[in-house]
C-alpha cells in the first residue's frame, strides 16, 4: 500500500448514482459524470489520500458478476475519475464482482480494489455470497496488474454461515487468500466499528505476523477518527463526508476537511 503518501491513508468514497439498467436510473448519463467530477473534486480539495469509486446506487445488487453494460459504464467513469484527479483511486463493484473491479482498475490506472467476500462465504441480502480468491489472484497475474486487494473481514450487511475463530479467518484472508489489506466495518453503511473487535483484529494480525494493513470500512467521523485511527492503519470513509451526513448526498468539502483534520 505504498501508493499512498501517508502512513494513515484516508480513502474517500464516490458513491455513484444508479447506473443505466438499474431500477433507480434517471436517464441522464451526463448527470452521473458531472456528479462524479464534483464529488471527486471536493474529496481531493478536502485532503483525502485516495478515492474509491463504487456503484452504490445500483441496489438491489447482483451477488457476483454484473452485466457487461454495467462494467462498461463503470470503466468509462473510472477513466473520467483518473483524468479529473491527481490522487490514487480504486474500484468496488457491488456486491462482489471483484473481477470486473480488477479489470476496470487495470485498464484505467486504478491502484486498488475492494472485495466484500474474498474467502469463505457470507449470508447476505443477495443470498449466499462466496469468495473467489483463487480466481481473483490468477486474474491479477494474467492482467499483470499492480492493483492491491482490500478484502473485508466479516463484511457489513452480512452474517457468517458458521462460527470460526478470528485468527483462522484472518489467516485465511491474508495467507491463503492473498489479500493485501484487511477492511473492518460496522454492521451497516456508516455504522461505527466495534472498538473491541478492531483491537482483536489488530492483535491477531500482529500475533500471526501478517504483513497486511487494517482499514476501517465504515463509521469514521471527526469524533471517532482519533481513537479508531490510533489502532487502524487507514480508513475508507463515505457517509461522514456527505452533506448532512446522508450517504446518497453530494460530498461536502468542509465535512471532508473536518474528518481529515481529525486523523491522528
XYZ file of C-alpha atoms in Angstrom:
264
model
C 0.000 0.000 0.000
C 2.979 2.300 -0.531
C 0.941 4.047 -3.245
C -0.220 6.494 -0.570
C 1.929 9.370 0.621
C 0.978 8.931 4.292
C 1.148 6.158 6.873
C -2.561 6.579 7.707
C -4.347 6.964 4.362
C -7.903 8.241 4.178
C -9.842 6.984 1.146
C -12.955 8.978 0.291
C -15.974 7.392 -1.381
C -17.542 8.413 -4.675
C -20.932 6.719 -4.408
C -22.234 6.633 -7.960
C -25.947 7.300 -8.528
C -27.976 4.496 -10.162
C -26.352 3.499 -13.448
C -28.168 2.673 -16.715
C -30.108 -0.557 -16.382
C -30.626 -0.294 -12.615
C -34.106 0.420 -11.172
C -33.231 3.931 -9.995
C -31.532 5.200 -13.171
C -32.948 8.614 -14.090
C -31.990 8.562 -17.761
C -29.091 11.033 -17.764
C -25.551 9.670 -18.128
C -24.100 13.192 -18.255
C -25.579 13.977 -14.845
C -23.823 10.932 -13.371
C -20.477 12.033 -14.800
C -20.968 15.594 -13.571
C -21.811 14.351 -10.072
C -18.711 12.147 -10.135
C -16.485 15.082 -11.021
C -17.999 17.356 -8.354
C -17.641 14.747 -5.640
C -14.097 13.818 -6.670
C -13.039 17.477 -6.719
C -14.476 18.051 -3.244
C -12.717 14.960 -1.896
C -9.348 15.916 -3.336
C -9.649 19.567 -2.263
C -10.678 18.438 1.221
C -7.464 16.457 1.602
C -8.199 12.728 1.220
C -5.328 10.498 0.122
C -7.301 8.370 -2.332
C -10.746 7.793 -3.816
C -12.880 4.657 -4.083
C -15.378 4.517 -6.960
C -18.430 2.371 -6.202
C -21.773 1.628 -7.889
C -23.630 2.309 -4.632
C -26.824 3.420 -6.369
C -27.348 0.124 -8.206
C -29.334 -1.629 -5.453
C -30.633 -4.284 -5.391
C -27.204 -5.650 -6.191
C -26.182 -8.680 -8.219
C -24.496 -11.178 -5.877
C -21.430 -11.625 -8.103
C -20.928 -10.814 -11.795
C -22.692 -7.677 -13.007
C -23.876 -7.332 -16.636
C -21.428 -6.152 -19.283
C -23.134 -2.800 -19.713
C -22.516 -2.046 -16.024
C -18.818 -2.855 -16.415
C -18.663 -0.581 -19.470
C -20.240 2.344 -17.611
C -18.012 1.912 -14.561
C -14.904 1.700 -16.761
C -15.884 4.888 -18.572
C -16.489 6.672 -15.271
C -13.215 5.371 -13.837
C -11.356 6.853 -16.820
C -13.086 10.174 -16.145
C -12.033 9.979 -12.491
C -8.436 9.214 -13.472
C -8.306 12.298 -15.691
C -10.004 14.516 -13.106
C -7.848 13.966 -10.001
C -4.175 13.521 -9.193
C -4.538 11.162 -6.218
C -4.752 7.337 -6.350
C -8.138 5.728 -6.924
C -9.697 2.301 -6.670
C -12.861 0.464 -7.681
C -15.525 -1.558 -5.874
C -18.227 -3.267 -7.958
C -21.108 -4.303 -5.703
C -21.986 -6.713 -4.439
C -18.954 -8.882 -5.009
C -17.746 -8.529 -8.605
C -14.077 -8.081 -7.824
C -13.109 -9.490 -11.228
C -14.800 -6.595 -13.005
C -13.370 -4.147 -10.462
C -9.878 -5.539 -11.015
C -10.223 -5.387 -14.800
C -11.509 -1.795 -14.679
C -8.706 -0.736 -12.341
C -6.059 -2.405 -14.501
C -7.401 -0.762 -17.659
C -7.809 2.749 -16.234
C -4.877 3.136 -13.859
C -6.600 2.288 -10.580
C -4.277 1.072 -7.845
C -6.611 -0.857 -5.533
C -9.941 -2.674 -5.390
C -12.252 -3.630 -2.546
C -13.892 -7.034 -2.331
C -16.652 -7.766 0.190
C -16.198 -11.563 0.319
C -12.718 -12.683 -0.739
C -12.520 -16.035 1.078
C -15.155 -18.209 2.705
C -18.853 -17.396 2.380
C -21.377 -14.996 3.931
C -25.156 -14.859 4.151
C -26.319 -11.552 2.647
C -29.443 -9.943 1.221
C -28.238 -11.334 -2.146
C -28.189 -14.864 -0.710
C -25.009 -16.782 -0.006
C -22.006 -14.916 -1.425
C -18.833 -16.953 -1.839
C -15.258 -15.759 -2.086
C -13.276 -16.309 -5.281
C -9.729 -15.578 -4.164
C -8.395 -18.418 -6.322
C -9.758 -16.768 -9.470
C -9.083 -13.170 -8.411
C -5.364 -13.621 -7.831
C -4.939 -15.572 -11.053
C -6.763 -12.849 -12.968
C -4.438 -10.244 -11.487
C -1.471 -12.284 -12.663
C -2.889 -12.651 -16.168
C -3.537 -8.914 -16.379
C -0.056 -8.169 -14.943
C -1.855 -5.568 -12.820
C -0.194 -3.757 -9.913
C -3.529 -3.468 -8.081
C -3.881 -4.048 -4.329
C -6.765 -6.126 -2.980
C -8.549 -4.656 0.056
C -10.650 -7.505 1.439
C -13.400 -7.260 4.045
C -13.351 -9.343 7.207
C -16.897 -10.116 8.432
C -18.264 -7.659 5.892
C -21.192 -5.381 6.784
C -24.757 -6.265 5.748
C -23.979 -9.973 6.186
C -23.776 -12.835 8.655
C -21.455 -15.852 8.949
C -22.656 -19.295 7.888
C -20.617 -20.932 10.647
C -18.583 -19.674 13.567
C -14.813 -19.701 13.162
C -12.033 -18.181 15.204
C -10.941 -14.694 14.242
C -7.349 -15.861 13.862
C -8.372 -18.543 11.377
C -10.496 -16.150 9.311
C -7.779 -13.524 9.236
C -5.074 -16.025 8.325
C -7.195 -17.475 5.526
C -7.867 -13.994 4.157
C -4.214 -12.924 4.036
C -2.073 -16.076 3.971
C -4.238 -18.353 1.849
C -6.346 -15.722 0.068
C -3.518 -13.281 -0.678
C -5.337 -10.112 0.415
C -3.060 -7.073 0.578
C -5.121 -5.270 3.232
C -7.997 -6.107 5.566
C -11.148 -3.988 5.906
C -13.117 -3.943 9.176
C -16.599 -2.391 9.239
C -19.606 -1.896 11.473
C -22.882 -3.732 10.911
C -24.037 -1.488 8.054
C -23.207 1.532 5.905
C -22.000 4.354 8.146
C -22.111 2.185 11.286
C -19.231 2.602 13.716
C -16.719 -0.203 14.048
C -16.763 -2.009 17.376
C -13.530 -0.873 19.023
C -13.045 -4.122 20.912
C -13.352 -6.092 17.670
C -10.907 -3.750 15.919
C -8.423 -4.253 18.758
C -8.763 -8.028 18.430
C -8.217 -7.925 14.657
C -5.017 -5.901 15.012
C -3.802 -8.099 17.873
C -4.437 -11.256 15.829
C -2.735 -9.710 12.787
C 0.350 -8.834 14.823
C 0.458 -12.138 16.710
C 0.285 -14.046 13.433
C 2.938 -11.804 11.877
C 0.769 -10.882 8.906
C 2.004 -8.055 6.694
C -1.391 -6.507 5.935
C -2.670 -3.074 6.994
C -6.091 -2.918 8.643
C -8.509 -0.369 7.177
C -11.733 0.885 8.696
C -14.626 0.383 6.282
C -17.382 2.402 7.946
C -18.244 4.680 10.845
C -15.314 7.102 10.704
C -16.350 10.631 11.752
C -14.454 13.607 13.203
C -15.458 12.286 16.631
C -14.432 8.641 16.139
C -11.373 9.141 13.933
C -8.807 9.932 16.669
C -9.456 6.748 18.658
C -10.124 4.383 15.754
C -7.176 5.541 13.677
C -4.807 5.261 16.603
C -5.372 1.500 16.162
C -6.213 1.005 12.462
C -3.796 1.787 9.635
C -6.216 3.721 7.418
C -9.871 4.231 6.572
C -12.421 4.198 3.773
C -14.918 6.986 4.503
C -18.200 7.840 2.790
C -21.214 8.899 4.840
C -19.373 11.345 7.118
C -18.088 13.247 4.065
C -21.552 13.976 2.660
C -23.878 16.945 3.158
C -25.930 16.405 6.332
C -24.273 13.025 6.830
C -26.554 11.331 4.295
C -24.806 8.634 2.245
C -26.579 9.485 -1.024
C -25.972 13.249 -0.770
C -23.124 15.028 -2.599
C -19.711 15.299 -0.945
C -19.307 18.302 1.363
C -15.758 19.667 1.142
C -15.993 21.196 4.618
C -17.027 17.819 6.046
C -14.054 16.206 4.297
C -11.740 18.752 5.895
C -13.173 18.064 9.347
C -12.517 14.322 9.043
C -9.041 14.830 7.585
C -8.104 17.188 10.422
C -9.223 14.594 12.985
C -6.844 11.899 11.704
C -4.083 11.484 14.324
